[in-house]
Coordinates of N, CA, C and O in Angstrom, one line a residue:
M11 N 40.3 -16.2 21.0 CA 39.5 -15.8 22.2 C 38.4 -16.7 22.3 O 37.6 -17.0 21.3
P12 N 38.1 -17.3 23.5 CA 37.0 -18.3 23.6 C 35.7 -17.6 23.5 O 35.5 -16.4 23.8
E13 N 34.7 -18.4 23.0 CA 33.3 -17.9 22.8 C 32.7 -17.6 24.2 O 32.9 -18.4 25.1
P14 N 32.1 -16.5 24.4 CA 31.5 -16.3 25.7 C 30.4 -17.3 26.1 O 29.7 -17.8 25.2
R15 N 30.2 -17.6 27.3 CA 29.2 -18.6 27.7 C 27.8 -18.1 27.5 O 26.9 -18.8 27.4
R16 N 27.6 -16.8 27.5 CA 26.3 -16.2 27.3 C 26.5 -14.9 26.5 O 27.6 -14.3 26.5
K17 N 25.4 -14.4 25.9 CA 25.5 -13.1 25.3 C 25.1 -12.1 26.3 O 24.2 -12.3 27.1
T18 N 25.8 -11.0 26.3 CA 25.4 -9.8 27.1 C 24.5 -8.9 26.3 O 24.3 -9.1 25.1
I19 N 23.9 -7.9 27.0 CA 23.1 -7.0 26.3 C 23.9 -6.2 25.2 O 23.4 -5.9 24.2
H20 N 25.2 -6.1 25.5 CA 26.0 -5.4 24.5 C 26.2 -6.2 23.2 O 26.2 -5.7 22.1
H21 N 26.3 -7.6 23.4 CA 26.3 -8.5 22.2 C 25.0 -8.4 21.4 O 25.0 -8.3 20.2
L22 N 23.9 -8.4 22.2 CA 22.6 -8.3 21.5 C 22.4 -7.0 20.7 O 21.9 -7.0 19.6
L23 N 22.8 -5.9 21.4 CA 22.7 -4.6 20.7 C 23.6 -4.6 19.5 O 23.2 -4.1 18.4
D24 N 24.8 -5.1 19.6 CA 25.7 -5.1 18.4 C 25.1 -5.9 17.3 O 25.2 -5.5 16.1
E25 N 24.6 -7.1 17.6 CA 23.9 -7.9 16.6 C 22.7 -7.2 15.9 O 22.6 -7.2 14.7
A26 N 21.9 -6.6 16.8 CA 20.8 -5.9 16.3 C 21.2 -4.8 15.3 O 20.6 -4.7 14.2
R27 N 22.1 -4.0 15.7 CA 22.5 -2.8 14.9 C 23.3 -3.2 13.6 O 23.3 -2.5 12.6
S28 N 23.9 -4.4 13.6 CA 24.6 -4.9 12.4 C 23.6 -5.1 11.2 O 24.1 -5.0 10.1
G29 N 22.4 -5.3 11.5 CA 21.4 -5.5 10.4 C 20.5 -4.3 10.1 O 19.6 -4.4 9.3
L30 N 20.8 -3.1 10.8 CA 20.0 -2.0 10.6 C 20.7 -0.9 9.8 O 21.9 -0.7 10.0
E31 N 19.9 -0.2 9.0 CA 20.4 1.1 8.4 C 19.8 2.2 9.2 O 18.7 2.7 8.9
R32 N 20.4 2.5 10.4 CA 19.8 3.5 11.3 C 19.7 4.9 10.6 O 20.5 5.2 9.8
V33 N 18.6 5.6 11.1 CA 18.3 6.8 10.5 C 18.7 8.0 11.4 O 18.4 8.0 12.6
A34 N 19.5 8.9 10.9 CA 19.9 10.1 11.6 C 18.8 11.0 11.8 O 17.9 11.1 10.9
P35 N 18.8 11.8 12.8 CA 17.7 12.8 13.1 C 17.4 13.7 11.9 O 16.2 13.8 11.5
A36 N 18.4 14.3 11.3 CA 18.1 15.2 10.1 C 17.6 14.4 9.0 O 16.7 14.9 8.2
E37 N 18.0 13.2 8.8 CA 17.5 12.4 7.7 C 16.0 12.0 7.9 O 15.2 12.1 6.9
L38 N 15.7 11.7 9.1 CA 14.3 11.4 9.4 C 13.4 12.7 9.2 O 12.3 12.6 8.6
A39 N 13.9 13.8 9.6 CA 13.1 15.1 9.4 C 12.9 15.3 8.0 O 11.8 15.7 7.5
E40 N 13.9 15.0 7.2 CA 13.8 15.2 5.7 C 12.8 14.2 5.1 O 11.9 14.6 4.3
L41 N 12.9 13.0 5.5 CA 11.9 11.9 5.1 C 10.5 12.3 5.4 O 9.6 12.2 4.6
M42 N 10.3 12.8 6.6 CA 8.9 13.1 7.1 C 8.4 14.4 6.3 O 7.3 14.5 6.0
G43 N 9.3 15.3 6.0 CA 8.9 16.5 5.3 C 8.6 16.3 3.8 O 7.9 17.0 3.2
S44 N 9.2 15.2 3.3 CA 9.0 15.0 1.9 C 7.8 14.1 1.6 O 7.5 13.8 0.4
G45 N 7.1 13.7 2.6 CA 6.0 12.8 2.4 C 6.4 11.3 2.4 O 5.7 10.4 2.7
S46 N 7.6 11.1 1.9 CA 8.3 9.8 2.0 C 7.6 8.6 1.5 O 8.2 7.5 1.5
G47 N 6.4 8.7 1.0 CA 5.8 7.5 0.4 C 6.3 7.3 -1.0 O 6.4 8.2 -1.8
D48 N 6.7 6.1 -1.3 CA 7.2 5.8 -2.6 C 6.1 5.1 -3.4 O 6.4 4.5 -4.5
G49 N 4.9 5.1 -3.0 CA 3.8 4.4 -3.7 C 3.6 3.0 -3.3 O 2.5 2.5 -3.3
E50 N 4.7 2.3 -2.9 CA 4.6 0.9 -2.5 C 4.7 0.8 -1.0 O 4.2 -0.2 -0.5
S51 N 5.3 1.7 -0.4 CA 5.4 1.6 1.1 C 5.1 2.9 1.7 O 5.0 4.0 1.1
Q52 N 5.0 2.9 3.0 CA 4.6 4.1 3.8 C 5.7 4.2 4.9 O 6.2 3.3 5.5
L53 N 6.0 5.5 5.2 CA 6.9 5.8 6.3 C 6.0 5.8 7.6 O 5.0 6.5 7.6
R54 N 6.4 5.1 8.6 CA 5.8 5.1 9.9 C 6.8 5.3 11.0 O 7.7 4.5 11.1
V55 N 6.7 6.4 11.7 CA 7.6 6.7 12.8 C 6.8 6.3 14.1 O 5.7 6.8 14.4
I56 N 7.4 5.3 14.8 CA 6.6 4.7 15.9 C 7.4 4.9 17.2 O 8.6 4.4 17.3
D57 N 6.8 5.6 18.1 CA 7.4 5.9 19.4 C 7.0 4.8 20.4 O 5.8 4.6 20.6
I58 N 8.0 4.1 20.9 CA 7.7 3.0 21.8 C 7.8 3.4 23.3 O 7.7 2.5 24.2
R59 N 8.1 4.6 23.6 CA 8.3 5.0 24.9 C 7.0 5.0 25.8 O 6.0 5.3 25.2
P60 N 7.2 4.9 27.1 CA 6.0 4.9 28.0 C 5.4 6.4 28.0 O 6.1 7.3 27.7
R61 N 4.2 6.5 28.4 CA 3.5 7.7 28.4 C 4.2 8.8 29.2 O 4.3 9.9 28.8
D62 N 4.7 8.4 30.4 CA 5.4 9.4 31.2 C 6.6 10.1 30.5 O 6.9 11.3 30.5
D63 N 7.4 9.2 29.7 CA 8.5 9.7 29.0 C 8.0 10.7 27.8 O 8.6 11.7 27.6
R64 N 7.0 10.3 27.2 CA 6.4 11.1 26.1 C 5.9 12.4 26.6 O 6.1 13.5 26.0
E65 N 5.2 12.4 27.7 CA 4.7 13.6 28.3 C 5.9 14.5 28.8 O 5.8 15.8 28.6
R66 N 6.9 14.0 29.4 CA 8.0 14.7 29.9 C 8.8 15.4 28.7 O 9.3 16.5 28.8
T67 N 9.1 14.6 27.7 CA 10.0 15.0 26.6 C 9.3 15.5 25.4 O 9.9 16.3 24.6
G68 N 8.1 15.1 25.2 CA 7.4 15.5 23.9 C 7.6 14.4 22.9 O 8.4 13.4 23.1
V69 N 7.0 14.5 21.7 CA 7.0 13.5 20.7 C 7.3 14.2 19.4 O 7.2 15.4 19.2
I70 N 7.7 13.4 18.4 CA 8.0 13.9 17.1 C 6.6 14.0 16.4 O 5.8 13.1 16.4
E71 N 6.3 15.2 15.9 CA 5.0 15.4 15.3 C 4.8 14.4 14.1 O 5.7 14.3 13.3
G72 N 3.7 13.8 14.1 CA 3.4 12.8 13.0 C 3.8 11.4 13.4 O 3.4 10.4 12.7
S73 N 4.4 11.2 14.6 CA 4.7 9.9 15.0 C 3.5 9.3 15.7 O 2.6 10.0 16.0
E74 N 3.5 8.0 15.8 CA 2.4 7.3 16.4 C 3.0 6.5 17.6 O 4.2 6.2 17.6
H75 N 2.2 6.2 18.6 CA 2.6 5.5 19.8 C 2.1 4.1 19.7 O 0.9 3.8 19.6
I76 N 3.0 3.1 19.9 CA 2.7 1.7 20.1 C 3.7 1.3 21.2 O 4.9 1.4 21.0
G77 N 3.2 0.9 22.3 CA 4.0 0.5 23.4 C 5.0 -0.6 23.1 O 4.7 -1.5 22.3
Q78 N 6.2 -0.6 23.7 CA 7.2 -1.6 23.4 C 6.8 -3.0 23.7 O 7.1 -3.9 22.9
L79 N 6.0 -3.2 24.7 CA 5.6 -4.5 25.1 C 4.6 -5.2 24.1 O 4.5 -6.4 24.1
V80 N 3.9 -4.4 23.3 CA 3.0 -4.9 22.3 C 3.3 -4.6 20.9 O 2.6 -4.9 20.0
L81 N 4.5 -4.1 20.6 CA 4.9 -3.6 19.3 C 4.7 -4.7 18.2 O 4.1 -4.5 17.2
E82 N 5.3 -5.8 18.4 CA 5.3 -6.9 17.4 C 3.9 -7.4 17.2 O 3.5 -7.6 16.1
W83 N 3.1 -7.5 18.3 CA 1.7 -7.9 18.2 C 0.9 -7.0 17.4 O 0.0 -7.3 16.6
R84 N 1.1 -5.6 17.6 CA 0.3 -4.6 16.9 C 0.6 -4.5 15.5 O -0.2 -4.1 14.6
L85 N 1.9 -4.7 15.1 CA 2.3 -4.5 13.7 C 2.2 -5.7 12.8 O 1.9 -5.6 11.6
D86 N 2.3 -6.9 13.4 CA 2.3 -8.1 12.6 C 0.8 -8.3 12.1 O 0.0 -8.6 12.9
P87 N 0.6 -8.3 10.8 CA -0.8 -8.5 10.3 C -1.3 -9.9 10.6 O -2.5 -10.1 10.5
D88 N -0.5 -10.8 10.9 CA -0.9 -12.2 11.2 C -1.0 -12.5 12.7 O -1.3 -13.7 13.0
S89 N -0.9 -11.5 13.5 CA -0.9 -11.8 15.0 C -2.3 -12.0 15.5 O -2.4 -12.6 16.6
G90 N -3.3 -11.4 14.9 CA -4.6 -11.5 15.4 C -4.8 -10.4 16.5 O -5.9 -10.3 17.1
A91 N -3.8 -9.6 16.7 CA -3.9 -8.5 17.7 C -3.6 -7.1 17.2 O -3.2 -6.3 18.0
S92 N -3.6 -7.0 15.9 CA -3.1 -5.7 15.3 C -4.1 -4.6 15.4 O -3.8 -3.4 15.4
E93 N -5.4 -4.9 15.6 CA -6.4 -3.9 15.8 C -6.3 -2.6 15.0 O -6.3 -1.5 15.5
G94 N -6.1 -2.8 13.7 CA -6.0 -1.6 12.8 C -4.6 -1.0 12.8 O -4.4 0.0 12.1
T95 N -3.6 -1.5 13.5 CA -2.3 -0.9 13.5 C -1.3 -1.7 12.7 O -0.1 -1.4 12.7
A96 N -1.7 -2.8 12.0 CA -0.8 -3.6 11.3 C 0.0 -2.8 10.2 O -0.5 -1.9 9.7
A97 N 1.2 -3.2 10.0 CA 2.1 -2.6 9.0 C 2.2 -3.5 7.8 O 2.1 -4.7 7.9
G98 N 2.5 -2.9 6.7 CA 2.8 -3.7 5.5 C 4.3 -4.1 5.6 O 5.1 -3.4 6.2
L99 N 4.6 -5.3 5.1 CA 5.9 -5.8 5.3 C 6.9 -4.9 4.5 O 8.1 -5.0 4.9
D100 N 6.5 -4.1 3.6 CA 7.4 -3.2 2.8 C 7.5 -1.8 3.4 O 8.2 -1.0 3.0
D101 N 6.6 -1.5 4.4 CA 6.6 -0.2 5.0 C 8.0 0.1 5.7 O 8.7 -0.8 6.1
H102 N 8.3 1.4 5.6 CA 9.6 1.9 6.2 C 9.2 2.3 7.7 O 8.6 3.3 7.9
L103 N 9.6 1.4 8.6 CA 9.3 1.6 10.0 C 10.5 2.2 10.7 O 11.5 1.5 10.7
V104 N 10.3 3.3 11.4 CA 11.4 3.9 12.1 C 11.0 4.0 13.6 O 10.0 4.6 13.9
I105 N 11.6 3.2 14.4 CA 11.3 3.0 15.8 C 12.0 4.1 16.6 O 13.2 4.3 16.4
V106 N 11.3 4.7 17.6 CA 11.9 5.8 18.4 C 11.8 5.4 19.9 O 10.7 5.0 20.3
C107 N 12.9 5.5 20.6 CA 12.9 5.4 22.1 C 13.6 6.6 22.6 O 13.7 7.6 21.9
N108 N 14.0 6.5 23.9 CA 14.7 7.7 24.5 C 16.1 8.0 23.9 O 16.3 9.1 23.5
Q109 N 16.9 7.0 23.8 CA 18.3 7.2 23.3 C 18.8 6.3 22.2 O 19.9 6.4 21.8
G110 N 17.9 5.5 21.7 CA 18.3 4.6 20.6 C 18.8 3.3 20.9 O 19.4 2.6 20.0
Y111 N 18.6 2.8 22.1 CA 19.0 1.5 22.5 C 17.8 0.5 22.3 O 17.9 -0.5 21.6
S112 N 16.8 0.7 23.1 CA 15.6 -0.2 23.0 C 15.0 -0.2 21.6 O 14.6 -1.3 21.1
S113 N 15.1 0.9 20.9 CA 14.6 0.9 19.5 C 15.4 0.1 18.6 O 14.8 -0.5 17.6
S114 N 16.7 0.0 18.8 CA 17.5 -0.9 17.9 C 17.1 -2.3 18.1 O 16.9 -3.1 17.1
L115 N 16.9 -2.8 19.4 CA 16.5 -4.1 19.6 C 15.1 -4.4 19.0 O 14.9 -5.5 18.5
A116 N 14.2 -3.4 19.2 CA 12.8 -3.6 18.7 C 12.8 -3.7 17.1 O 12.1 -4.5 16.5
A117 N 13.6 -2.8 16.5 CA 13.7 -2.9 15.0 C 14.2 -4.2 14.5 O 13.7 -4.7 13.5
A118 N 15.3 -4.7 15.2 CA 15.8 -6.0 14.8 C 14.8 -7.1 14.9 O 14.7 -8.0 14.0
Q119 N 14.0 -7.0 16.0 CA 13.0 -8.0 16.2 C 11.9 -7.9 15.0 O 11.5 -8.9 14.5
L120 N 11.6 -6.7 14.7 CA 10.6 -6.5 13.6 C 11.2 -7.1 12.2 O 10.4 -7.7 11.4
Q121 N 12.5 -6.9 12.0 CA 13.1 -7.5 10.8 C 12.9 -9.0 10.8 O 12.7 -9.6 9.8
Q122 N 13.1 -9.6 12.0 CA 12.9 -11.1 12.1 C 11.5 -11.5 11.7 O 11.3 -12.6 11.3
L123 N 10.5 -10.6 11.9 CA 9.1 -10.9 11.6 C 8.8 -10.6 10.1 O 7.7 -10.8 9.7
G124 N 9.8 -10.1 9.4 CA 9.7 -9.9 7.9 C 9.6 -8.5 7.5 O 9.4 -8.2 6.3
F125 N 9.7 -7.5 8.4 CA 9.6 -6.1 8.1 C 11.1 -5.7 7.7 O 11.8 -5.2 8.5
A126 N 11.4 -5.9 6.4 CA 12.8 -5.7 6.0 C 13.2 -4.2 6.1 O 14.4 -4.0 6.3
R127 N 12.3 -3.3 6.1 CA 12.7 -1.9 6.2 C 12.5 -1.3 7.6 O 12.5 -0.1 7.8
A128 N 12.5 -2.1 8.6 CA 12.4 -1.7 10.0 C 13.8 -1.2 10.4 O 14.8 -1.8 10.1
T129 N 13.8 -0.1 11.1 CA 15.1 0.5 11.6 C 14.7 1.4 12.8 O 13.6 1.3 13.3
D130 N 15.7 2.2 13.2 CA 15.4 3.0 14.3 C 16.1 4.4 14.2 O 16.9 4.6 13.3
L131 N 15.7 5.3 15.0 CA 16.3 6.7 15.0 C 17.5 6.7 15.8 O 17.5 6.4 17.0
D132 N 18.6 6.9 15.2 CA 19.9 7.0 15.9 C 19.9 8.1 16.9 O 19.7 9.2 16.6
G133 N 20.1 7.7 18.2 CA 20.1 8.7 19.3 C 18.8 8.9 19.9 O 18.7 9.6 20.9
G134 N 17.7 8.3 19.3 CA 16.4 8.4 19.9 C 15.9 9.8 19.9 O 16.4 10.7 19.3
I135 N 14.9 10.0 20.8 CA 14.3 11.4 20.9 C 15.3 12.4 21.4 O 15.3 13.6 21.1
E136 N 16.2 11.9 22.3 CA 17.3 12.8 22.8 C 18.2 13.3 21.6 O 18.5 14.5 21.6
G137 N 18.5 12.4 20.7 CA 19.3 12.8 19.6 C 18.5 13.8 18.7 O 19.1 14.7 18.1
W138 N 17.3 13.5 18.5 CA 16.4 14.4 17.7 C 16.4 15.8 18.3 O 16.6 16.8 17.6
K139 N 16.2 15.9 19.6 CA 16.2 17.2 20.3 C 17.6 17.9 20.3 O 17.7 19.1 20.1
E140 N 18.7 17.1 20.4 CA 20.0 17.7 20.4 C 20.3 18.3 19.0 O 21.1 19.2 18.9
H141 N 19.7 17.8 18.0 CA 19.8 18.4 16.6 C 18.9 19.6 16.4 O 18.8 20.1 15.3
G142 N 18.2 20.0 17.5 CA 17.4 21.2 17.4 C 16.1 21.0 16.6 O 15.4 21.9 16.2
L143 N 15.7 19.7 16.5 CA 14.4 19.4 15.8 C 13.3 19.5 16.8 O 13.4 19.2 18.0
P144 N 12.1 19.9 16.3 CA 11.0 20.1 17.2 C 10.3 18.9 17.7 O 10.2 17.9 17.1
V145 N 9.7 19.1 18.9 CA 8.8 18.1 19.5 C 7.6 18.8 19.9 O 7.5 20.0 20.0
V146 N 6.5 18.0 20.0 CA 5.2 18.5 20.4 C 4.7 17.7 21.6 O 5.1 16.6 21.8
P147 N 3.7 18.2 22.3 CA 3.1 17.4 23.4 C 2.4 16.2 22.7 O 1.9 16.3 21.6
P148 N 2.4 15.1 23.5 CA 1.7 13.9 22.9 C 0.2 14.2 22.9 O -0.3 15.0 23.7
P149 N -0.5 13.5 22.0 CA -2.0 13.7 22.0 C -2.6 13.4 23.3 O -2.1 12.4 24.0
K150 N -3.6 14.1 23.7 CA -4.3 13.8 25.0 C -4.8 12.4 25.1 O -4.9 11.8 26.1
A151 N -5.3 11.9 23.9 CA -5.9 10.5 23.9 C -4.9 9.4 24.2 O -5.3 8.3 24.4
A152 N -3.6 9.7 24.1 CA -2.6 8.6 24.3 C -2.5 8.2 25.8 O -2.0 9.0 26.6
N153 N -3.1 7.1 26.1 CA -3.2 6.6 27.5 C -2.2 5.6 27.8 O -2.1 5.1 28.9
S154 N -1.4 5.1 26.9 CA -0.5 4.1 27.2 C 1.0 4.5 26.9 O 1.3 5.4 26.4

């Protein structure tokens, strides 16, 4: 079969997911409940959805919001734009979006920046809710 002339979003998504160990909703709930710090790294659940989505659907308690457009800039300690949100390269970063598509692409991008344990929530916030896991309203101070 000839090589396609361009990559489609489906190709990019398949490539992104081939390097991820995606986290199932129940697994993430367990990790969050156990404290999940192993002394060398920290679990960070990062919701990249826009404010309207977070307000409509709710958020995973304990997650933090960093907008998708600035995610790499805010997490990379060498970006000059991390403003106290930089991550350690060994941190376990679990990215959350609505259904687990944008988060897969974002996590793969973070891996390219050296965050070896970056991954995403399989099914996104919708998968989380489908498993009967709780959501809370986003913090009032979340403006982005």
